[in-house]
Coordinates of C-alpha atoms in Angstrom, one line a residue:
M20 CA 0.1 0.2 0.1
I21 CA 1.2 3.4 -0.8
Q22 CA 1.0 5.8 2.0
P23 CA 0.7 9.5 1.3
K24 CA 3.6 12.1 2.2
A25 CA 3.1 15.1 4.4
P26 CA 2.6 18.0 2.4
K27 CA 6.2 20.0 1.8
T28 CA 6.5 23.3 3.7
I29 CA 7.8 25.8 1.0
A30 CA 10.0 28.1 2.9
S31 CA 12.2 29.5 0.6
T32 CA 13.5 29.4 -3.0
Q33 CA 16.3 27.8 -2.0
S34 CA 14.4 25.1 -0.1
L35 CA 12.1 24.8 -2.7
S36 CA 15.1 24.6 -5.5
A37 CA 16.9 21.8 -3.4
F38 CA 13.3 20.0 -3.5
V39 CA 13.2 20.1 -7.2
K40 CA 16.7 19.1 -7.6
S41 CA 16.0 15.8 -5.8
I42 CA 13.3 15.0 -8.4
C43 CA 15.6 16.0 -11.0
D44 CA 18.1 13.5 -9.5
V45 CA 15.6 10.8 -9.8
M46 CA 15.2 11.6 -13.3
R47 CA 18.8 11.5 -13.9
R48 CA 18.7 7.9 -12.9
S49 CA 15.9 7.1 -15.0
N50 CA 16.8 7.8 -18.6
C51 CA 16.7 11.9 -18.5
A52 CA 20.4 11.9 -18.3
S53 CA 20.7 15.6 -19.4
A54 CA 18.5 19.0 -18.8
L55 CA 17.3 19.1 -22.4
Q56 CA 15.8 15.5 -21.0
Y57 CA 14.7 15.6 -17.8
V58 CA 13.2 19.5 -18.4
P59 CA 10.7 18.7 -20.8
E60 CA 9.5 15.6 -18.9
L61 CA 9.3 17.5 -15.7
T62 CA 7.7 20.4 -17.3
W63 CA 4.2 18.1 -18.4
I64 CA 4.3 16.4 -15.1
L65 CA 4.7 19.8 -13.1
F66 CA 2.1 21.2 -15.1
L67 CA -0.5 18.6 -14.6
R68 CA 0.0 19.0 -11.1
I69 CA -0.4 22.9 -10.9
L70 CA -3.5 22.2 -13.6
D71 CA -5.1 20.1 -10.8
A72 CA -4.5 22.5 -8.2
Q73 CA -5.8 25.2 -10.1
E74 CA -9.1 23.5 -11.1
T75 CA -9.7 22.2 -7.5
R76 CA -9.3 25.5 -6.2
A77 CA -11.9 27.0 -9.1
R78 CA -14.4 24.0 -8.4
E79 CA -14.3 25.3 -4.8
Q80 CA -14.8 28.8 -5.5
A81 CA -17.7 28.0 -7.5
E82 CA -19.4 25.7 -5.0
V83 CA -19.1 28.8 -2.6
L84 CA -20.4 31.3 -5.4
G85 CA -23.3 28.8 -6.3
T86 CA -21.8 29.0 -10.1
Q87 CA -21.3 26.4 -12.5
F88 CA -17.5 24.9 -12.9
S89 CA -16.6 23.2 -16.1
P90 CA -13.4 21.3 -15.8
A91 CA -10.8 21.1 -18.4
L92 CA -10.3 17.4 -17.1
R93 CA -12.6 14.6 -16.1
S94 CA -11.7 11.5 -14.0
P95 CA -9.9 9.4 -14.3
Y96 CA -7.5 11.8 -16.1
R97 CA -6.9 14.3 -13.3
W98 CA -3.9 14.4 -11.5
Q99 CA -5.9 13.4 -8.2
D100 CA -6.8 10.2 -10.1
W101 CA -3.7 8.5 -11.4
A102 CA -0.9 10.1 -10.0
A103 CA -1.7 11.1 -6.4
P104 CA -0.5 9.1 -3.4
W105 CA -3.8 6.8 -2.2
S106 CA -4.6 6.0 1.5
D107 CA -7.4 4.1 2.8
K108 CA -6.9 5.7 6.3
P109 CA -9.3 8.1 7.8
G110 CA -9.2 11.9 6.7
H111 CA -7.8 11.1 3.2
P112 CA -8.9 13.6 0.9
Q113 CA -11.6 12.5 -1.8
T114 CA -12.5 13.7 -5.2
A115 CA -15.6 15.5 -6.3
E116 CA -17.0 12.2 -7.1
G117 CA -16.7 10.6 -3.4
Q118 CA -13.4 8.6 -4.5
A119 CA -9.9 8.4 -2.7
V120 CA -7.5 10.8 -4.1
G121 CA -5.0 8.3 -5.9
W122 CA -7.8 5.8 -6.3
K123 CA -6.8 5.2 -10.1
R124 CA -3.1 4.8 -9.2
Q125 CA -3.8 2.3 -6.4
E126 CA -5.8 0.4 -8.9
L127 CA -3.2 0.8 -11.5
F128 CA -0.9 -0.5 -8.7
A129 CA -2.5 -3.6 -8.0
A130 CA -2.6 -4.5 -11.6
G131 CA 1.1 -5.0 -11.6
E132 CA 3.9 -3.7 -13.1
G133 CA 3.7 -1.9 -16.3
A134 CA -0.1 -0.8 -15.7
L135 CA 0.9 2.5 -14.7
F136 CA 2.8 3.0 -17.9
D137 CA 0.4 1.6 -20.0
F138 CA -2.2 3.8 -18.8
I139 CA -0.1 7.2 -19.2
N140 CA 1.1 6.2 -22.8
Q141 CA -2.2 4.2 -24.4
E142 CA -4.8 5.9 -22.5
L143 CA -3.8 9.6 -20.6
L144 CA -1.5 10.8 -23.5
P145 CA -3.8 10.3 -26.3
H146 CA -6.4 11.8 -24.5
L147 CA -4.6 15.0 -23.4
H148 CA -3.7 15.2 -27.2
Q149 CA -6.9 15.2 -28.5
L150 CA -8.3 17.8 -26.2
D151 CA -7.9 20.5 -28.6
I152 CA -7.3 18.7 -32.0
D153 CA -10.1 17.1 -33.8
T154 CA -8.9 13.6 -34.6
R155 CA -11.3 13.3 -37.8
T156 CA -9.6 16.7 -39.5
S157 CA -6.5 17.2 -37.3
L158 CA -7.7 20.7 -36.8
P159 CA -8.1 22.8 -33.8
N160 CA -11.5 21.3 -32.0
P161 CA -13.7 24.2 -32.0
N162 CA -15.6 23.1 -28.8
A163 CA -12.1 22.9 -26.5
S164 CA -11.8 25.3 -23.9
R165 CA -8.9 27.7 -23.9
K166 CA -7.7 25.5 -20.9
Q167 CA -7.7 22.6 -22.6
R168 CA -6.3 24.0 -25.8
I169 CA -3.4 25.0 -23.4
M170 CA -3.4 21.6 -22.1
G171 CA -3.2 19.9 -25.5
R172 CA -0.5 22.0 -26.8
T173 CA 1.7 21.9 -23.5
M174 CA 1.7 17.8 -24.3
T175 CA 2.3 18.1 -27.6
A176 CA 6.1 16.9 -27.4
V177 CA 5.3 14.4 -25.0
E178 CA 5.0 10.9 -27.0
K179 CA 5.5 8.5 -24.1
V180 CA 6.9 8.5 -20.4
R181 CA 10.7 9.0 -20.8
V182 CA 11.3 7.7 -17.4
D183 CA 12.3 4.0 -17.6
S184 CA 11.3 3.0 -14.2
E185 CA 7.8 2.7 -12.6
A186 CA 9.3 2.9 -9.2
N187 CA 11.3 5.9 -10.0
L188 CA 8.2 7.6 -11.7
R189 CA 6.1 6.6 -8.5
D190 CA 9.1 8.4 -6.5
I191 CA 8.6 11.2 -9.0
L192 CA 4.8 11.5 -8.7
D193 CA 5.1 11.4 -5.1
K194 CA 7.6 14.5 -4.8
V195 CA 5.9 16.3 -7.3
H196 CA 2.5 15.8 -5.4
Q197 CA 4.1 17.4 -2.3
I198 CA 4.1 20.7 -3.9
H199 CA 0.7 21.0 -2.2
I200 CA -2.4 22.7 -3.5
D201 CA -2.5 25.3 -0.1
H202 CA 0.8 26.3 -1.3
V203 CA -0.1 27.3 -5.2
D204 CA -0.7 30.5 -4.2
D205 CA 0.3 33.7 -5.7
Q206 CA 3.3 34.3 -3.6
H207 CA 4.4 30.7 -4.3
F208 CA 3.8 30.6 -7.8
F209 CA 6.8 33.4 -8.0
T210 CA 8.9 31.2 -6.0
L211 CA 7.9 27.9 -8.1
S212 CA 8.6 29.6 -11.3
Q213 CA 11.8 30.9 -10.0
V214 CA 12.9 27.4 -9.6
Y215 CA 11.7 26.7 -13.0
E216 CA 13.5 29.2 -14.6
D217 CA 16.7 27.9 -13.0
L218 CA 16.0 24.6 -15.0
L219 CA 15.4 26.6 -18.0
L220 CA 19.0 27.7 -17.6
K221 CA 20.3 24.6 -17.2
M222 CA 19.1 23.9 -21.0
G223 CA 21.5 26.4 -21.9
E224 CA 24.3 24.7 -20.3
K225 CA 27.6 23.0 -21.7
N226 CA 26.7 25.1 -25.1
S227 CA 23.8 22.7 -25.6
D228 CA 21.0 23.6 -28.4
G229 CA 18.8 25.0 -25.4
G230 CA 21.3 28.1 -25.1
Q231 CA 19.4 29.7 -28.1
F232 CA 16.1 29.9 -25.9
F233 CA 17.4 31.5 -23.0
T234 CA 18.1 35.4 -21.9
P235 CA 19.6 36.1 -18.8
R236 CA 16.6 36.9 -16.4
E237 CA 18.5 40.0 -14.9
V238 CA 19.1 41.6 -18.4
I239 CA 15.1 41.0 -19.1
R240 CA 14.5 42.4 -15.8
A241 CA 16.4 45.9 -16.5
M242 CA 14.9 46.0 -20.2
V243 CA 11.6 45.7 -18.7
H244 CA 12.2 48.2 -15.8
T245 CA 13.1 50.8 -18.5
V246 CA 10.2 50.2 -20.8
N247 CA 8.0 49.9 -17.7
P248 CA 4.6 48.4 -19.3
K249 CA 1.5 49.4 -17.9
Q250 CA -1.8 48.0 -17.3
G251 CA -3.7 47.9 -20.3
Q252 CA -1.0 47.6 -22.6
T253 CA -0.4 44.8 -24.8
V254 CA 2.9 43.0 -24.5
Y255 CA 4.4 40.9 -27.3
D256 CA 7.6 38.7 -28.0
P257 CA 7.8 37.4 -31.8
C258 CA 10.2 34.7 -30.6
C259 CA 9.1 34.4 -27.1
G260 CA 11.4 30.9 -26.7
T261 CA 10.8 29.8 -23.0
G262 CA 8.4 33.1 -22.3
G263 CA 11.1 34.6 -20.4
F264 CA 10.3 38.3 -21.5
L265 CA 6.4 37.8 -21.0
A266 CA 6.9 36.0 -17.9
V267 CA 9.1 39.1 -16.4
A268 CA 6.8 41.6 -17.7
Y269 CA 3.9 39.7 -15.9
E270 CA 5.6 40.0 -12.8
H271 CA 6.8 43.6 -13.1
M272 CA 2.9 44.4 -14.0
A273 CA 1.4 42.7 -11.4
R274 CA 3.7 44.2 -8.8
G275 CA 2.4 47.5 -10.1
L276 CA -1.1 46.8 -9.5
G277 CA -0.5 46.2 -6.0
N278 CA -2.4 43.7 -3.5
S279 CA -5.7 45.5 -3.9
A280 CA -6.0 44.8 -7.5
A281 CA -9.6 44.6 -9.0
S282 CA -10.5 41.3 -10.2
T283 CA -11.4 43.0 -13.9
A284 CA -7.9 44.3 -14.0
L285 CA -6.2 40.8 -13.1
D286 CA -8.1 39.2 -15.5
Q287 CA -6.8 41.8 -18.3
L288 CA -3.4 41.0 -17.1
K289 CA -3.6 37.2 -16.7
H290 CA -5.9 36.8 -20.1
D291 CA -5.7 39.4 -22.5
T292 CA -2.1 41.1 -22.4
F293 CA 0.6 38.7 -23.2
F294 CA 1.4 37.4 -26.9
G295 CA 4.3 35.4 -28.3
R296 CA 5.4 33.3 -30.9
E297 CA 7.8 30.5 -31.1
K298 CA 8.5 27.8 -33.7
E299 CA 10.6 25.0 -31.9
N300 CA 8.4 22.1 -30.8
L301 CA 10.5 21.4 -27.8
V302 CA 10.3 25.1 -26.6
F303 CA 6.7 25.8 -27.5
P304 CA 5.1 23.5 -24.8
I305 CA 7.9 24.5 -22.2
A306 CA 6.8 28.4 -22.8
L307 CA 3.1 27.6 -22.1
A308 CA 3.7 25.8 -19.0
N309 CA 6.3 28.3 -17.5
L310 CA 3.8 31.1 -18.3
V311 CA 0.9 29.0 -16.5
L312 CA 3.5 28.8 -13.5
H313 CA 4.1 32.3 -13.5
G314 CA 0.7 33.1 -12.9
I315 CA -0.7 33.9 -16.6
D316 CA -3.6 31.5 -16.8
Q317 CA -4.2 32.0 -20.2
P318 CA -0.9 32.4 -22.8
N319 CA -1.6 33.7 -26.4
L320 CA 1.1 31.8 -27.6
W321 CA 1.3 30.9 -31.6
H322 CA 3.3 28.0 -32.9
G323 CA 5.0 28.6 -36.1
N324 CA 8.0 30.6 -37.9
S325 CA 7.0 34.2 -37.7
L326 CA 9.4 35.3 -40.4
T327 CA 8.1 32.5 -43.0
R328 CA 4.4 33.3 -41.4
R329 CA 3.8 29.8 -41.2
T330 CA 1.5 28.1 -38.5
T331 CA 1.8 25.1 -36.9
Y332 CA -1.0 25.8 -34.6
G333 CA -2.4 29.3 -34.2
A334 CA -5.4 28.5 -31.9
L335 CA -4.4 30.3 -28.9
F336 CA -3.5 33.3 -30.7
E337 CA -6.9 34.2 -32.1
Q338 CA -7.7 37.1 -30.1
A339 CA -4.3 38.8 -30.5
P340 CA -4.2 42.2 -32.1
K341 CA -2.4 43.0 -35.1
T342 CA -0.1 45.3 -33.6
F343 CA 1.1 45.7 -30.0
D344 CA 2.1 48.5 -27.5
V345 CA 5.2 46.7 -26.1
I346 CA 7.5 44.3 -27.7
L347 CA 10.5 42.7 -25.6
T348 CA 12.5 40.2 -27.3
N349 CA 16.1 38.8 -28.3
P350 CA 15.9 37.5 -31.8
P351 CA 18.6 34.5 -32.7
F352 CA 21.9 35.6 -33.4
G353 CA 23.7 34.6 -36.8
G354 CA 20.9 32.6 -38.0
K355 CA 20.1 31.8 -41.5
E356 CA 17.1 32.2 -43.2
G357 CA 15.9 30.9 -46.8
K358 CA 14.1 32.7 -49.6
D359 CA 10.6 31.7 -48.2
A360 CA 11.7 33.8 -45.2
Q361 CA 13.1 36.9 -46.9
K362 CA 10.5 37.2 -49.6
N363 CA 8.2 38.6 -46.9
F364 CA 10.3 41.6 -46.2
S365 CA 11.4 44.7 -48.2
F366 CA 14.8 44.3 -47.4
E367 CA 16.1 40.7 -48.1
T368 CA 18.9 39.1 -46.1
S369 CA 19.6 35.7 -44.7
A370 CA 20.2 37.3 -41.6
T371 CA 18.0 36.1 -39.0
Q372 CA 17.8 39.1 -36.7
V373 CA 17.6 41.9 -39.6
L374 CA 14.3 40.0 -40.5
F375 CA 13.3 40.3 -37.2
V376 CA 13.8 43.9 -36.6
Q377 CA 12.0 44.7 -40.1
N378 CA 9.1 42.5 -38.6
I379 CA 9.2 44.2 -35.1
L380 CA 8.7 47.7 -37.1
T381 CA 5.4 46.1 -38.6
E382 CA 4.1 44.5 -35.6
L383 CA 4.9 47.6 -33.5
A384 CA 1.7 49.9 -32.5
P385 CA 1.6 53.7 -33.4
S386 CA 3.6 55.1 -30.3
G387 CA 4.6 51.7 -29.0
T388 CA 7.9 51.0 -27.6
C389 CA 10.4 48.1 -28.4
A390 CA 13.0 46.8 -26.1
I391 CA 15.5 44.3 -28.1
V392 CA 18.8 42.4 -27.9
L393 CA 21.0 43.1 -30.7
D394 CA 24.3 41.7 -31.6
E395 CA 27.4 43.8 -32.4
G396 CA 27.4 43.1 -35.8
L397 CA 23.6 44.4 -36.8
L398 CA 25.0 47.7 -35.4
F399 CA 28.4 48.3 -37.2
R400 CA 27.6 46.6 -40.4
T401 CA 27.3 49.0 -43.4
N402 CA 28.7 46.9 -46.1
E403 CA 25.4 45.3 -47.0
S404 CA 22.2 46.8 -48.2
A405 CA 19.6 45.0 -46.2
F406 CA 21.6 46.0 -42.9
V407 CA 21.7 49.9 -43.8
E408 CA 18.2 50.1 -45.0
T409 CA 16.7 48.3 -42.2
K410 CA 18.5 50.9 -39.5
R411 CA 17.5 53.7 -42.0
K412 CA 13.9 52.3 -41.8
L413 CA 14.2 52.2 -37.9
V414 CA 15.5 55.9 -37.4
D415 CA 13.5 57.3 -40.0
E416 CA 10.0 55.2 -38.1
C417 CA 11.2 55.2 -34.5
D418 CA 12.8 57.2 -31.8
L419 CA 15.9 55.1 -31.2
W420 CA 16.1 56.7 -27.7
A421 CA 18.7 54.4 -26.0
I422 CA 21.5 51.8 -26.6
V423 CA 23.2 50.1 -24.0
S424 CA 26.6 48.4 -24.7
L425 CA 26.6 45.1 -22.7
P426 CA 29.9 43.3 -21.6
G427 CA 31.1 40.7 -24.0
G428 CA 30.2 37.6 -21.7
V429 CA 26.7 38.3 -21.0
F430 CA 25.3 35.3 -23.0
S431 CA 28.1 33.1 -21.9
T432 CA 25.7 30.8 -19.6
A433 CA 23.6 30.2 -22.6
G434 CA 26.4 29.1 -24.7
A435 CA 27.2 32.3 -26.6
G436 CA 29.8 34.8 -26.6
V437 CA 28.5 37.2 -29.0
K438 CA 28.9 41.0 -28.2
T439 CA 25.3 42.4 -27.5
N440 CA 23.5 45.5 -27.2
L441 CA 20.3 46.7 -25.8
L442 CA 18.0 48.9 -28.0
F443 CA 15.0 51.0 -27.0
F444 CA 13.1 52.7 -29.5
T445 CA 9.3 54.4 -29.8
K446 CA 7.2 54.2 -33.0
G447 CA 5.8 57.3 -34.5
R448 CA 8.8 59.8 -34.3
K449 CA 12.0 60.1 -36.4
T450 CA 15.4 59.5 -34.4
Q451 CA 16.5 63.1 -33.1
K452 CA 19.2 62.0 -30.9
I453 CA 20.6 58.7 -29.2
W454 CA 21.6 58.5 -25.5
Y455 CA 24.1 55.7 -25.2
Y456 CA 25.6 53.9 -21.6
D457 CA 28.4 52.0 -21.5
L458 CA 28.5 48.8 -19.8
S459 CA 31.1 46.9 -21.8
Y460 CA 34.1 47.3 -19.3
V461 CA 32.4 45.5 -16.7
K462 CA 34.2 41.8 -16.7
V463 CA 31.3 39.3 -16.4
G464 CA 31.2 35.3 -16.8
K465 CA 29.4 32.2 -16.0
K466 CA 30.6 32.3 -12.3
T467 CA 30.2 36.1 -12.2
P468 CA 26.8 36.9 -14.4
L469 CA 25.8 40.5 -15.1
T470 CA 22.8 41.6 -12.5
L471 CA 20.1 43.7 -11.9
A472 CA 22.6 45.8 -9.7
H473 CA 24.9 46.3 -12.6
F474 CA 22.4 48.5 -14.3
G475 CA 21.6 50.3 -10.9
F476 CA 18.3 48.9 -10.6
G477 CA 16.9 47.5 -7.4
T478 CA 13.9 44.6 -7.8
N479 CA 11.3 46.8 -8.2
G480 CA 13.0 49.2 -10.8
D481 CA 13.8 51.6 -8.1
V482 CA 17.6 53.5 -8.6
L483 CA 20.0 52.0 -6.2
P484 CA 22.2 54.0 -3.9
D485 CA 25.8 53.7 -4.1
A486 CA 26.0 51.4 -1.0
Q487 CA 24.3 48.6 -2.8
L488 CA 25.8 48.6 -6.1
P489 CA 28.7 46.1 -7.2
A490 CA 32.0 47.1 -5.8
M491 CA 33.8 46.2 -9.6
L492 CA 31.2 48.3 -11.1
M493 CA 32.3 51.4 -9.3
A494 CA 36.2 50.8 -9.0
D495 CA 37.7 52.4 -11.7
W496 CA 35.5 55.3 -11.3
Q497 CA 36.0 56.0 -7.8
V498 CA 39.8 56.0 -8.2
D499 CA 39.7 59.2 -9.8
E500 CA 39.8 61.9 -7.0
A501 CA 37.8 64.0 -8.9
N502 CA 34.9 61.7 -8.3
A503 CA 35.2 61.9 -4.7
G504 CA 31.6 62.5 -3.0
K505 CA 29.7 62.4 -6.5
P506 CA 27.0 59.7 -6.8
F507 CA 28.2 57.0 -9.2
P508 CA 26.6 57.6 -12.7
S509 CA 24.8 54.2 -12.8
Y510 CA 22.5 53.3 -15.7
A511 CA 19.2 53.6 -13.7
R512 CA 20.5 56.9 -12.5
M513 CA 21.6 58.3 -15.9
L514 CA 18.3 57.0 -17.6
Q515 CA 16.4 59.5 -15.8
H516 CA 18.2 62.4 -17.5
R517 CA 19.0 60.9 -21.2
G518 CA 17.3 63.8 -22.8
D519 CA 19.3 66.7 -21.0
V520 CA 23.1 67.1 -20.3
L521 CA 22.7 65.7 -16.9
G522 CA 22.4 62.4 -18.7
H523 CA 26.1 62.9 -19.9
S524 CA 28.9 61.0 -17.8
R525 CA 32.0 59.0 -18.1
Y526 CA 29.8 56.0 -19.0
S527 CA 26.8 58.0 -20.9
W528 CA 26.8 60.1 -23.8
A529 CA 24.6 61.4 -26.7
V530 CA 24.6 61.5 -30.5
D531 CA 23.1 64.1 -32.3
F532 CA 21.7 61.8 -35.1
V533 CA 19.9 64.9 -37.0
A534 CA 23.4 66.6 -37.0
R535 CA 25.3 63.4 -38.1
R536 CA 22.9 63.0 -40.8
K537 CA 22.9 66.7 -42.3
Q538 CA 27.0 66.4 -41.9
A539 CA 26.7 63.0 -44.3
R540 CA 24.2 65.1 -46.7
A541 CA 26.9 68.0 -47.0
A542 CA 29.6 65.9 -48.1
V543 CA 27.4 63.6 -50.5
Q544 CA 26.1 66.6 -52.3
P545 CA 29.4 67.2 -54.2
L546 CA 30.0 64.0 -54.9
L547 CA 26.7 63.4 -56.6
A548 CA 26.5 66.7 -58.2
Q549 CA 30.1 65.6 -59.7
A550 CA 28.9 62.1 -60.8
A551 CA 25.5 63.8 -62.3
E552 CA 27.8 66.1 -64.5
L553 CA 29.5 63.0 -65.6
K554 CA 26.7 61.5 -66.7
A555 CA 25.6 64.1 -68.5
R556 CA 29.1 64.2 -70.2
L557 CA 28.7 61.0 -70.7
I558 CA 25.4 60.9 -73.0
D559 CA 27.3 63.5 -75.2
L560 CA 30.1 61.1 -75.5
K561 CA 28.1 58.2 -76.4
E562 CA 26.0 60.1 -79.0
A563 CA 29.5 61.2 -80.5
L564 CA 30.7 57.7 -80.5
K565 CA 27.8 56.9 -82.5
R566 CA 28.2 59.2 -84.9
L567 CA 32.2 58.2 -85.1
K568 CA 31.0 54.3 -85.8
K569 CA 28.2 55.7 -88.6
D570 CA 30.8 57.9 -90.5
K571 CA 33.5 54.9 -90.4
A572 CA 35.9 56.9 -88.3
T573 CA 39.5 55.4 -87.7
H574 CA 40.2 52.7 -85.5
T575 CA 41.9 54.9 -83.3
E576 CA 39.3 57.9 -83.0
V577 CA 37.1 55.1 -81.7
A578 CA 39.1 53.3 -79.6
A579 CA 40.2 56.6 -77.9
L580 CA 36.4 57.7 -77.4
E581 CA 35.7 54.3 -75.9
T582 CA 38.5 54.8 -73.7
E583 CA 37.1 58.3 -72.5
I584 CA 33.5 56.7 -71.8
R585 CA 35.2 53.9 -70.0
E586 CA 37.3 56.4 -67.5
K587 CA 34.0 58.9 -67.1
E588 CA 32.1 55.8 -66.3
K589 CA 34.1 54.7 -63.7
S590 CA 35.0 58.0 -62.4
A591 CA 31.0 58.5 -61.8
H592 CA 30.8 55.0 -60.1
D593 CA 33.5 55.7 -58.0
L594 CA 31.9 58.9 -56.8
E595 CA 28.6 57.6 -56.5
T596 CA 30.2 54.4 -54.2
Q597 CA 32.2 57.3 -52.1
A598 CA 28.9 59.2 -51.4
S599 CA 27.0 55.8 -50.7
N600 CA 29.7 54.7 -48.2
I601 CA 29.4 58.4 -46.7
D602 CA 25.6 57.6 -46.2
A603 CA 25.6 54.2 -45.1
A604 CA 28.4 55.4 -42.3
V605 CA 25.8 57.2 -40.6
F606 CA 24.0 54.2 -39.9
D607 CA 27.1 52.6 -38.1
L608 CA 25.4 52.5 -34.5
K609 CA 28.0 50.8 -32.6
A610 CA 28.7 52.5 -28.9
V611 CA 31.8 54.2 -29.2
N612 CA 32.3 55.8 -25.8
P613 CA 33.9 59.4 -26.5
T614 CA 34.6 59.8 -22.5
V615 CA 36.2 56.4 -22.3
V616 CA 39.6 56.6 -19.9
A617 CA 42.7 54.7 -21.7
Q618 CA 44.8 53.3 -19.5
V619 CA 48.5 54.2 -20.9
D620 CA 51.9 52.7 -19.4
M621 CA 54.0 56.1 -19.3
R622 CA 56.8 54.2 -18.1
T623 CA 60.4 54.0 -20.3
P624 CA 61.9 50.9 -21.4
E625 CA 64.4 51.2 -18.9
Q626 CA 61.8 51.4 -16.0
I627 CA 60.1 48.3 -17.6
I628 CA 63.2 46.6 -17.3
G629 CA 64.0 47.4 -14.2
N630 CA 60.5 46.6 -12.9
I631 CA 60.9 42.9 -14.3
A632 CA 64.2 42.6 -12.6
E633 CA 63.1 43.8 -9.0
Q634 CA 59.8 41.2 -9.5
S635 CA 62.6 38.3 -10.6
G636 CA 64.4 39.2 -7.9
V637 CA 61.3 38.7 -5.1
V638 CA 60.8 35.3 -7.0
T639 CA 64.3 34.4 -6.4
K640 CA 64.5 35.1 -2.7
A641 CA 60.7 33.7 -2.3
L642 CA 62.1 30.2 -3.8
A643 CA 65.1 30.4 -2.0
R644 CA 63.3 30.7 1.3
L645 CA 60.6 27.9 0.1
S646 CA 64.0 25.5 -0.6
M647 CA 65.3 26.3 3.2
L648 CA 61.8 25.5 4.6
M649 CA 62.0 22.2 2.7
A650 CA 65.6 21.0 4.2
T651 CA 64.6 22.1 7.6
S652 CA 61.2 20.0 7.1
S653 CA 63.2 17.0 6.1
V654 CA 65.8 17.3 8.9
D655 CA 63.5 17.3 11.6
I656 CA 61.5 14.2 10.0

């Protein structure tokens, strides 16, 4: 007989994290060796557990209010039927039908080894798969509830149980069940979601394929605090991965509503605010589960390729607007798209991130704001037309008001060493000035990741005092005696003054983009004028060449005129190329800090040699001392 275990008390994120780790340990010894295997397996199990807790609570609330309750799952497919531990002791909880919780699991246990696997693989999973799909047409079932659609999509990647031992599976179910219904409240949803985020991070370790789906959450939080989405706005990520941007935006917006938020405001936040697209079959169900764990009851996610616009499953996205108020995203770096994607955009290129920027400019609402992670290459490249024209479209249609240069190791935890930047822009007004902030000097890596404090933000988006900023962030700045007594110019502090001179510091500056374009036009116009004069002259020369040939002129005369035409054509082309290069250089948006303090070694060669000799003497003395100590030790022995 399987005896139930007492509910696990959730005292902290750390204790819950250790508890979930113990579940993963069981999975690792059960045919789920890597995070790419055990995270998806835990995802569907944990999702069904949380769903059952939500359904139980909703049923109880409906009974109190005297309203009708329509469950997404019915017996025997609920967690409380087949997964929960069973007991015949007095006081053991019962289902709504009056059966002991865990009755189906006990029935399967009594049937012998293999019965639990058979039920899950041959009955439960097929039932869950067909919740949102009409098996006759393979199209979305029009009668499915929204929760059934979410459930069906979350289970799409689960063909059968991966755990290879029923004993281990029962152990896993027991442990997951200990995340007790009484603890699945708003506070512990947040705690549990934090633990789940840690698991998702593991999918990106050791350069595994999962890394492409993970953006460091501290970077996301800094982006969300900067944009500060408000109640009533729609939030969207066109390549949402595991849903990190949407989940963090939800936390931010829910915190803004406070503890006494109206139920209508919460419903709007949970049902009609967050939208995303994701193409990866493995990641899409994980994103759904992640958002549900964060408290977004009805994630509006579209499964398919945003760039080719091919839909795999779109029923959860039916209520999405055409454009969005806030876009938060991190397009894949270095991806290559085929012609089927490129043909959908004005400026064709295989570069995935360039196509995503064009896509965002279409989906961003008038007066909408976007925060996006982009690689350094997109910012500085001016040698490919699609890169230049995409950036031209961006600054012509939007106010690109901030660029933050991140350190090179920010994405090392996700298996990528690409240098990146954060761009913030608002649609509806041409770019006048671009405010830059330089964080590239901060040394980060897997063991020393970039934190929210490096941006100068507190958890709630407040500006941190200097005493709470990382010491290594301020070290170089504090060495300068001229800065004594002055507050450190952190990103969060300077951001408030980005529109005026108070926003300028050792790490922040502004570029007058209008002046830059005006200066470029002044340099380009004479070159184009010269090219136009040459082209006008070429028309006359080509007419003269026709006459010479018609009049049977000598070969020498024809050849001389042809040579002159070729030279003038080349000169005109060179002038146009020079003008084009000057114009393209305007759209080199790379952050180049004009106030960076260069470390210059002012010592003479003699001084450097003397220092080497001095250090060599120190080493020689240390070795002699060590040898003497070893000799003394040998004598004592």
